[in-house]
Structures are given as structure tokens and as C-alpha cells.
PDB file of C-alpha atoms in Angstrom:
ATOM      1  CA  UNK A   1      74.875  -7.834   7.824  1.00 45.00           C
ATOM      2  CA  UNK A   2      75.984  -9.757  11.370  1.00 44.00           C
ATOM      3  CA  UNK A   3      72.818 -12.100  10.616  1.00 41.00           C
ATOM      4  CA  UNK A   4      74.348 -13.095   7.260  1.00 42.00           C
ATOM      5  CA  UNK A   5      77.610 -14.080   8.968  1.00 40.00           C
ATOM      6  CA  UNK A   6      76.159 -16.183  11.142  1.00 37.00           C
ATOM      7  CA  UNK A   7      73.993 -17.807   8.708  1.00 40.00           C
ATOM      8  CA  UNK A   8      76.466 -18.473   6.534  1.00 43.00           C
ATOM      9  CA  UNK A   9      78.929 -19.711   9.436  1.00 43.00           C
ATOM     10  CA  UNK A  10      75.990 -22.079  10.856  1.00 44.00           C
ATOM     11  CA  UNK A  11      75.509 -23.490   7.097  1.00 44.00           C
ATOM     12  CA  UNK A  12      79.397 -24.138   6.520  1.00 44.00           C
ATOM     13  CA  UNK A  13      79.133 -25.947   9.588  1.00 43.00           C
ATOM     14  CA  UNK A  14      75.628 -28.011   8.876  1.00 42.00           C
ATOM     15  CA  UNK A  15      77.707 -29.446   5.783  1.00 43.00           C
ATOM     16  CA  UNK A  16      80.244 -31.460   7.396  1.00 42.00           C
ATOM     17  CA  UNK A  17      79.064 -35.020   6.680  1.00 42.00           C
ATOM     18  CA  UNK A  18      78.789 -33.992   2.833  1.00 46.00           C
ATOM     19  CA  UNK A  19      81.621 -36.178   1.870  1.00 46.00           C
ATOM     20  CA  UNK A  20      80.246 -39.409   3.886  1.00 47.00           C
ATOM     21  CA  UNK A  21      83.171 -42.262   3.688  1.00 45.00           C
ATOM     22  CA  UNK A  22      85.139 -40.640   0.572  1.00 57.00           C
ATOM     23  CA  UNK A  23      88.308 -39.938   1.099  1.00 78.00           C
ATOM     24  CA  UNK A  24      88.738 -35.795   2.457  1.00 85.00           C
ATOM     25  CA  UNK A  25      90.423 -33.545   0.604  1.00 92.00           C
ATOM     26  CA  UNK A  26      94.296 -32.299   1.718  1.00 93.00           C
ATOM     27  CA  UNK A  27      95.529 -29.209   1.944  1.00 95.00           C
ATOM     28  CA  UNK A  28      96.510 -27.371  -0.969  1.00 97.00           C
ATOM     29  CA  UNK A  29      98.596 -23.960  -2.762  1.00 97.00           C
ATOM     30  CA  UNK A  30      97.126 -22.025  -5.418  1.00 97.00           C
ATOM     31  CA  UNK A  31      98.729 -21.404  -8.306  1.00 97.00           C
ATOM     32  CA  UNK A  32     102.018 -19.192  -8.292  1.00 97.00           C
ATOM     33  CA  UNK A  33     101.004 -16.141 -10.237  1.00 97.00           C
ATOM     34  CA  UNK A  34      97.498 -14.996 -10.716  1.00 97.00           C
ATOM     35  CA  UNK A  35      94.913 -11.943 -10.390  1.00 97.00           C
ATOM     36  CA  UNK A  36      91.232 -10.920  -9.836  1.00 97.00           C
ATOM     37  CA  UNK A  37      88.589  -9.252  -8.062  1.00 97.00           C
ATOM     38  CA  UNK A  38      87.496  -8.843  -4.608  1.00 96.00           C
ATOM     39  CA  UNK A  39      85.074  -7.553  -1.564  1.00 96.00           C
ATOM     40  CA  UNK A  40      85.321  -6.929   2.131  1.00 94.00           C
ATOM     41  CA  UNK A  41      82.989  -6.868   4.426  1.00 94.00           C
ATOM     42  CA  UNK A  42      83.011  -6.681   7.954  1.00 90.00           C
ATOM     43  CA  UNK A  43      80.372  -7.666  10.668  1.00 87.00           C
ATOM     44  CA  UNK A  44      80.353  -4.826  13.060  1.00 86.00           C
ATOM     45  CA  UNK A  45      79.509  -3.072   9.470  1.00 84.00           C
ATOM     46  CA  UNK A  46      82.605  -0.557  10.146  1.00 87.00           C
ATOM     47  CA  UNK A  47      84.676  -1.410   6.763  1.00 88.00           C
ATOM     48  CA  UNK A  48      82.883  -2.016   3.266  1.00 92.00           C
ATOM     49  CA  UNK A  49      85.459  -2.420  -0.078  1.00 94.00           C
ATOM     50  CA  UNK A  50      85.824  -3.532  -3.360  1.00 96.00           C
ATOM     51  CA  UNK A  51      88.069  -4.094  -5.769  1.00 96.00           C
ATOM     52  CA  UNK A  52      91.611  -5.654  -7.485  1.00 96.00           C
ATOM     53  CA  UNK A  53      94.281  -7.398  -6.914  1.00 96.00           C
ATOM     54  CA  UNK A  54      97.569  -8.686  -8.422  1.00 97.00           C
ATOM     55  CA  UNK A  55      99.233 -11.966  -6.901  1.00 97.00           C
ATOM     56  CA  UNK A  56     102.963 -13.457  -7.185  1.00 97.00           C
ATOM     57  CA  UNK A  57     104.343 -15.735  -4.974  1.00 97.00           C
ATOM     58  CA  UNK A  58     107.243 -16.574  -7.091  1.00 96.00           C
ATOM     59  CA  UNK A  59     108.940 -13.270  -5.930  1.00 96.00           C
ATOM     60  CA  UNK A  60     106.382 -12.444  -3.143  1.00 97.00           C
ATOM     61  CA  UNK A  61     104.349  -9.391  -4.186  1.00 96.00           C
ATOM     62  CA  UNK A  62     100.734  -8.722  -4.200  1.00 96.00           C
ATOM     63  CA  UNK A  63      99.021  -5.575  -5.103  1.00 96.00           C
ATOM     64  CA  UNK A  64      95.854  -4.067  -4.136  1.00 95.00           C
ATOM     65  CA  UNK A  65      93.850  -1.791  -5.106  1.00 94.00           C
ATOM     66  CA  UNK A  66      90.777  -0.970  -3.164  1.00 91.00           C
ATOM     67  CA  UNK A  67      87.593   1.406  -2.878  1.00 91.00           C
ATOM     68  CA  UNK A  68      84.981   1.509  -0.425  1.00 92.00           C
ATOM     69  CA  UNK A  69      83.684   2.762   3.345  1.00 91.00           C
ATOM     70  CA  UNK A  70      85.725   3.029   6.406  1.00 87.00           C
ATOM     71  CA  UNK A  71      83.258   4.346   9.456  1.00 87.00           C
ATOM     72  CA  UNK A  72      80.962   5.398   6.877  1.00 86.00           C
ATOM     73  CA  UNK A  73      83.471   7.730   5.366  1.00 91.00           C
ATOM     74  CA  UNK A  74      84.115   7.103   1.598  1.00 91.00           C
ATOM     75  CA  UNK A  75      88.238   5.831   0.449  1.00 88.00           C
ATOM     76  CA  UNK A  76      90.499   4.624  -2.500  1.00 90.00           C
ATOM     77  CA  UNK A  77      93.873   2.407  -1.637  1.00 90.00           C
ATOM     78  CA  UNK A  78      96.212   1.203  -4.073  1.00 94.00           C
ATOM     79  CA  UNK A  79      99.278  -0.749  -1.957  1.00 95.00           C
ATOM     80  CA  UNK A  80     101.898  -2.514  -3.675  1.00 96.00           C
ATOM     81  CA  UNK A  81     103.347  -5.138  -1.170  1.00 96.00           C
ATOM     82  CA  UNK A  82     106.998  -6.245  -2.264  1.00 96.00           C
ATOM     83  CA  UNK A  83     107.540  -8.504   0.948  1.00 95.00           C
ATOM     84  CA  UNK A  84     110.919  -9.504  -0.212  1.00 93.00           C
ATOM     85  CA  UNK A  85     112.017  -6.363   0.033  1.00 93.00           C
ATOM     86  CA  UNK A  86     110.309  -5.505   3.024  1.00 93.00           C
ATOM     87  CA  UNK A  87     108.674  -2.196   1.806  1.00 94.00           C
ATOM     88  CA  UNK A  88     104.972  -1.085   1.199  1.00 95.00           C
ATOM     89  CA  UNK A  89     104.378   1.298  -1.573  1.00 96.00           C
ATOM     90  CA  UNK A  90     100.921   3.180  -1.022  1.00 95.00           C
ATOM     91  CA  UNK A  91     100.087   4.721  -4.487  1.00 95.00           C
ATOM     92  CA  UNK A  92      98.003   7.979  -5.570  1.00 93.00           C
ATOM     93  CA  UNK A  93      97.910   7.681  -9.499  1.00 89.00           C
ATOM     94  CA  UNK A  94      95.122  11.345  -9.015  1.00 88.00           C
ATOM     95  CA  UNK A  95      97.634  12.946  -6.993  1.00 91.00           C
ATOM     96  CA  UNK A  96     101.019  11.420  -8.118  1.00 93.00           C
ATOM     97  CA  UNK A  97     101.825  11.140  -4.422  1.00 93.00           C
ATOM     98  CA  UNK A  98     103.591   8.154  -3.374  1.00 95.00           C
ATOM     99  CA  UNK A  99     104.378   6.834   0.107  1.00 95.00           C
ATOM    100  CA  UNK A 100     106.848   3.942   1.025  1.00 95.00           C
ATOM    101  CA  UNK A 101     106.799   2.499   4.517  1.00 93.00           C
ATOM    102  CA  UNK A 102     108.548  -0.451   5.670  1.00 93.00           C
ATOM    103  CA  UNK A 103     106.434  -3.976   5.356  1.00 89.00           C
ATOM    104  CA  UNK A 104     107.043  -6.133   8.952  1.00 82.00           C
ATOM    105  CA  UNK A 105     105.203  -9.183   7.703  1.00 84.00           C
ATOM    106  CA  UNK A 106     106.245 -12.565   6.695  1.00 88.00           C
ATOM    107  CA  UNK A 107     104.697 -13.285   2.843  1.00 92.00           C
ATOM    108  CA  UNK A 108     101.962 -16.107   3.310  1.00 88.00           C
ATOM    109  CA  UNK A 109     101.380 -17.829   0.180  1.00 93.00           C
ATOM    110  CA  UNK A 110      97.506 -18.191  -0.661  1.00 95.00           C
ATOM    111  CA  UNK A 111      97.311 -21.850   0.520  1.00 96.00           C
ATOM    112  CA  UNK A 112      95.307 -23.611   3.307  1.00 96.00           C
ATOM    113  CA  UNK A 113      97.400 -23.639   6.072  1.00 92.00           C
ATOM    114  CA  UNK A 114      98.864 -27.331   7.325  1.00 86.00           C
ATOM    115  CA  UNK A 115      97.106 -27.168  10.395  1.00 89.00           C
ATOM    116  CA  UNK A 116      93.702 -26.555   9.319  1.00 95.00           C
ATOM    117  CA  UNK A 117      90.615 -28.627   9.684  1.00 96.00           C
ATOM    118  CA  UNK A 118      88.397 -29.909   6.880  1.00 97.00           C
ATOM    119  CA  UNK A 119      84.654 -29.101   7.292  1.00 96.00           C
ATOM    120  CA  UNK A 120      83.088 -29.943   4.363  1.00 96.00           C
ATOM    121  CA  UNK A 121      82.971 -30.526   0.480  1.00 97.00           C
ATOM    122  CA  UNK A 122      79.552 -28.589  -1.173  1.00 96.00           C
ATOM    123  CA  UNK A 123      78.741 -27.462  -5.255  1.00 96.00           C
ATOM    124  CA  UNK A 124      78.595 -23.351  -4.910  1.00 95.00           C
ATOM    125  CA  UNK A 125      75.092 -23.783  -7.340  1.00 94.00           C
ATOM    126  CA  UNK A 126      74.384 -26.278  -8.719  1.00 93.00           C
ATOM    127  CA  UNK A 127      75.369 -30.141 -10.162  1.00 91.00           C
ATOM    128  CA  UNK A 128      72.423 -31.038 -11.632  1.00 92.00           C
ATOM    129  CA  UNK A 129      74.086 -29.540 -15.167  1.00 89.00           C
ATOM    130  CA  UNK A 130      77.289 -28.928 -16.299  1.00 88.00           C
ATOM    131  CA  UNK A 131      78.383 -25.815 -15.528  1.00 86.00           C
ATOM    132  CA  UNK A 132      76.086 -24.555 -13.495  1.00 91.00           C
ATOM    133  CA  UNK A 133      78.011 -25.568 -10.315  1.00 94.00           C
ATOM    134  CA  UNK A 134      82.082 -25.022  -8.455  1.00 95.00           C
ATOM    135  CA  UNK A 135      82.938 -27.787  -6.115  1.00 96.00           C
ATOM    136  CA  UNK A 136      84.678 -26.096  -3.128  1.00 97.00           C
ATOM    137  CA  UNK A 137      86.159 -27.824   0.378  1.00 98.00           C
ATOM    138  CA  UNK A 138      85.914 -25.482   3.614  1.00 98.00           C
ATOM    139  CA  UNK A 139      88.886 -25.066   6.046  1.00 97.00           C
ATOM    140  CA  UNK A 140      88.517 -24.035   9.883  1.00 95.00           C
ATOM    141  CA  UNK A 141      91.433 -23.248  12.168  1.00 94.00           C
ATOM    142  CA  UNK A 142      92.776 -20.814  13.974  1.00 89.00           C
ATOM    143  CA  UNK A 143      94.324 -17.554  13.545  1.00 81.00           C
ATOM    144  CA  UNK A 144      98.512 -17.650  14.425  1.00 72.00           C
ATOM    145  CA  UNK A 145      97.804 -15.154  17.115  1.00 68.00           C
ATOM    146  CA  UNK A 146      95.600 -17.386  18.276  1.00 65.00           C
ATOM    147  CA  UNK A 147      93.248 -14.431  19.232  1.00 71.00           C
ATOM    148  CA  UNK A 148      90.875 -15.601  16.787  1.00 81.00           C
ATOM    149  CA  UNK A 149      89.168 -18.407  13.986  1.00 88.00           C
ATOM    150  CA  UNK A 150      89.383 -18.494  10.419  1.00 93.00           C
ATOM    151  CA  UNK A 151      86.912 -20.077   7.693  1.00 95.00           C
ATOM    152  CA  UNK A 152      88.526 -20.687   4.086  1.00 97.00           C
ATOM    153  CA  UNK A 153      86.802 -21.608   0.854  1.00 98.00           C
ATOM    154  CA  UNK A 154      89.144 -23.283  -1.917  1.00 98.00           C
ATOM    155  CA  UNK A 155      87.839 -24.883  -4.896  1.00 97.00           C
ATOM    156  CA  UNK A 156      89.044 -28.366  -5.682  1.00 97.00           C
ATOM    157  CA  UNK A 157      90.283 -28.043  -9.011  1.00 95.00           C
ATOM    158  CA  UNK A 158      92.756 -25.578  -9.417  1.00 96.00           C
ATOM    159  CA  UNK A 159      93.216 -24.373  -5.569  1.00 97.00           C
ATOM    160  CA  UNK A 160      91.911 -20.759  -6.208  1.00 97.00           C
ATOM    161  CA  UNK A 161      90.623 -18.857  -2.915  1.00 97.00           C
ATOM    162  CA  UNK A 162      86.690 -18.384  -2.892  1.00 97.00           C
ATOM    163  CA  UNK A 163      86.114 -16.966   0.247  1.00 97.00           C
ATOM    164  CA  UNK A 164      87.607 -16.315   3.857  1.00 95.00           C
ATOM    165  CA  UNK A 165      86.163 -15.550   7.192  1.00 94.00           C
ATOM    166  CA  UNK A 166      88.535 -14.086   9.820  1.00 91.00           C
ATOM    167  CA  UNK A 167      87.609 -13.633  13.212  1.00 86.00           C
ATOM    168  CA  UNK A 168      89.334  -9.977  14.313  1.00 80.00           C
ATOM    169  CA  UNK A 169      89.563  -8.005  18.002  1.00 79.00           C
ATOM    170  CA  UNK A 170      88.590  -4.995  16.067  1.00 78.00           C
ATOM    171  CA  UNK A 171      86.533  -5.840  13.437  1.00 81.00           C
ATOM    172  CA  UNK A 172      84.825  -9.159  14.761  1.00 87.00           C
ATOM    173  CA  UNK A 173      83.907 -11.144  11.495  1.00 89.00           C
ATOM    174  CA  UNK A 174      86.004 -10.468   8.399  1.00 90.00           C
ATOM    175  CA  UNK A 175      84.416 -11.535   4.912  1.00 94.00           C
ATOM    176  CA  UNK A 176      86.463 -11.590   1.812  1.00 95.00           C
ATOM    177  CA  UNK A 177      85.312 -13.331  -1.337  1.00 97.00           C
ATOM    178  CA  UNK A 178      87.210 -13.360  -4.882  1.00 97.00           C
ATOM    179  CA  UNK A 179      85.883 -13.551  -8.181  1.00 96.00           C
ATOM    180  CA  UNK A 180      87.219 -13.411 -11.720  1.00 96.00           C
ATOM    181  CA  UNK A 181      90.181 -15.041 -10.759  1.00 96.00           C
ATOM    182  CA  UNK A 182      92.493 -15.732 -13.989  1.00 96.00           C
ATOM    183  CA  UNK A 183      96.362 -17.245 -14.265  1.00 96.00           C
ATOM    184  CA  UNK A 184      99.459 -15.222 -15.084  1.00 95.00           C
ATOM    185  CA  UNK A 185      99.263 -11.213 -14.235  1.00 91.00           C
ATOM    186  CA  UNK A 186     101.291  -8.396 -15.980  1.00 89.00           C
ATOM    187  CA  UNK A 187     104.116  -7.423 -14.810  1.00 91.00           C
ATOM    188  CA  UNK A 188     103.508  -3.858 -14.455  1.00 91.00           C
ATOM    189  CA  UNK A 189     101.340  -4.307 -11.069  1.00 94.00           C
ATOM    190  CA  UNK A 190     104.251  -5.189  -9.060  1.00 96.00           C
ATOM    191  CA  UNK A 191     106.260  -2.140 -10.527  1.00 95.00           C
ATOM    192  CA  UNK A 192     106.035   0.770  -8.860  1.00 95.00           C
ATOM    193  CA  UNK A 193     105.384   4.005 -11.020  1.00 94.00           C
ATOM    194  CA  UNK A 194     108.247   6.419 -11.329  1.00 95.00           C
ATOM    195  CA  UNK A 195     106.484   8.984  -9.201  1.00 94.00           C
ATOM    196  CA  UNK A 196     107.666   6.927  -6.646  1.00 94.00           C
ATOM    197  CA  UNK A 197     111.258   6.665  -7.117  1.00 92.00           C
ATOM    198  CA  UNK A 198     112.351   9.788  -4.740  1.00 90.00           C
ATOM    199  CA  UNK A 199     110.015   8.358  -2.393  1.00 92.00           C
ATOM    200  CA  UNK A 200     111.570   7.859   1.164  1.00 91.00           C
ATOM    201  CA  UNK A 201     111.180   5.006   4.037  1.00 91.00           C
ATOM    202  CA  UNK A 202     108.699   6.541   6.180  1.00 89.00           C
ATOM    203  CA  UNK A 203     107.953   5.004   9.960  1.00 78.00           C
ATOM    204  CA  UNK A 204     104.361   5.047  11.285  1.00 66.00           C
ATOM    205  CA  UNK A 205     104.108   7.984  13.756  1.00 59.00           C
ATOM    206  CA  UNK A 206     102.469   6.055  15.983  1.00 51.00           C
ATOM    207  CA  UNK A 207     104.374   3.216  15.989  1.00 46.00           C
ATOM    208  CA  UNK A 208     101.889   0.676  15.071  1.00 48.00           C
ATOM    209  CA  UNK A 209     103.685  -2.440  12.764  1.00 44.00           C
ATOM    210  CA  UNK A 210     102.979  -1.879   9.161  1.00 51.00           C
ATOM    211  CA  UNK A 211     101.622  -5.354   8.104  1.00 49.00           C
ATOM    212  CA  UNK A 212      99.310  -7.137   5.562  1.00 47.00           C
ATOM    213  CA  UNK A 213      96.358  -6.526   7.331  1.00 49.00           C
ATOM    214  CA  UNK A 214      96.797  -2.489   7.941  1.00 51.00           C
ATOM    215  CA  UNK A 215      95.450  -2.187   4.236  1.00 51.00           C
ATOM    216  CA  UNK A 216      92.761  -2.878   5.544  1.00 47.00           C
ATOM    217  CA  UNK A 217      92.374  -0.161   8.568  1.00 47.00           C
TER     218      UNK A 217
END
């Protein structure tokens, strides 16, 4: 797995004089509501997932639900993220178990950031036929921590995230790629089920921040 990051890092980077004179393309948002599919991977091989997720940056929610490997040991997440409210739902449909924890992270919309750097413009397939190929523009900056690099995929038309590679302390290289992205997403993913209305706040024993990227731990 580490040689396919670095493959597909070096390639990225090969790329950059795709675009010749043309103007480059700017930074841009996807659209406001929408859901699909995704994977994570991660280079020192520790975390493996797959699965679903639910996004609306209209009233800043996303929710995930995830199954996979964490250190070889086999898991299922569902989070519901309701940033605006600054509370993290983490949902058992099997068990009807429902834990609420408070959410200390700003909601980023799905965007390439201002301050990112254009690499390159390349068909995912092919453009020999119609069809047969997406037109996506790569992104490089760095993380805000500034302890790390990120690599983002968009495709032209329509803004929707293809892929992102996130450089992590713990983790090293962080792969995520969507697929079967579609507008508009129903309105029951960002409600939480009614086993979890006597659910309490509950702070992290061991005072680690609850944030986006603990679903992910």
C-alpha cells in the first residue's frame, strides 16, 4: 500500500505542465447539499474503511457512516456531525445505543481552500470518447496545523471532491476517494433517531478534543 501512495503522489506531480499556456483553474465550492460513497486508506496500513456519507453545508451537518479495520481489528461508525450545534451524535441502530459528545471543530465546507496551489489539470480515463473520461484539477497546500501537506482532487464541472491525500503525525498518508456522488440528500440523515433523545453530553475521559477527524481514530 505505501508504494501506491507514492506512485500516485509522484504522478500528480509529473502532470503539472498539462495545462501548457491555458488559463489555470481557480478555486472552487461544491455544491451545498449532496451525498455518496467513500474509502479510507491509510499508508502505515493501520486504518482501512468504507462507506456513506450525507453532506449539508447550508446548516452545517455531515453524516457518516463507516465500516472497516482499525489495527487489524474489524468496526462499524455511524456519526452524525451537527457543527452548528456543536454536538456529535455517535449512533448504534443494532444496539439502539446512542452517544452525544460535544463537537470542538469549526465546519469546513468541501471547497479547495484559498491558499492552495494548482498542480495540474488530467482526464481520470479517458478523452478519446465521450464519456469515457472526468476532467479533474489537483490542489497542494498545506495542512492549517501546518504539521503536514494535503493533495485534493476536484472535478471541473460541478466542483465535487474526487480524492484527498492528507499528510498525518499518526497515520502518515491519508487516502480518501468518493464515488457515487449525487445532489440533494434526505433529510432524515441529519436527524438523529429518537433513541437518542435522553442521550446526555458526554466529555472524552481522556480529554482529547472531539473533532472531525476523531471519526476516524
Amino acid at each position: 500500500m505505501q508504494a501506491a501512495f507514492w506512485v500516485t503522489v509522484g504522478l500528480l506531480c509529473l502532470t503539472t505542465a498539462g495545462l501548457g499556456n491555458a488559463q489555470k483553474p481557480q478555486p472552487c465550492r461544491s455544491p451545498p447539499l449532496f451525498m455518496g460513497g467513500l474509502t479510507v486508506g491509510t499508508q502505515n496500513e493501520k486504518v482501512w474503511a468504507v462507506g456513506r456519507y450525507a453532506y449539508d453545508a447550508v446548516q452545517q451537518r455531515i453524516h457518516l457512516g463507516e465500516m472497516g479495520t482499525y489495527n487489524n481489528k474489524s468496526f462499524t461508525y455511524n456519526a452524525l456531525m451537527l457543527f452548528d450545534e456543536g454536538v456529535l451524535y455517535e449512533i448504534n441502530h443494532k444496539e439502539q445505543t446512542c452517544v452525544k459528545k460535544p463537537l470542538q471543530s469549526d465546519f469546513h465546507p468541501m471547497a479547495v481552500p484559498k491558499g492552495a496551489t494548482f498542480i495540474s489539470q488530467v482526464v481520470l480515463g479517458t478523452s478519446s470518447a465521450p464519456g469515457q473520461g472526468l476532467l479533474v484539477n489537483n490542489w497542494w497546500g498545506d495542512m492549517p496545523d501546518k504539521q503536514g501537506n494535503y493533495i485534493l482532487t476536484f472535478s471541473e464541472f460541478g466542483c465535487f471532491p474526487v480524492s484527498a491525500l492528507a499528510k498525518t503525525k499518526e497515520f502518515g498518508w491519508m487516502s480518501v476517494s468518493y464515488y457515487d456522488n449525487v445532489l440533494g440528500a434526505e433529510p432524515h440523515w441529519f436527524i438523529p433517531p429518537p433513541f437518542c433523545a435522553d442521550a446526555e453530553l458526554v466529555e472524552s475521559e481522556d480529554g482529547k478534543v472531539t473533532d472531525f477527524f476523531s471519526v476516524f481514530h
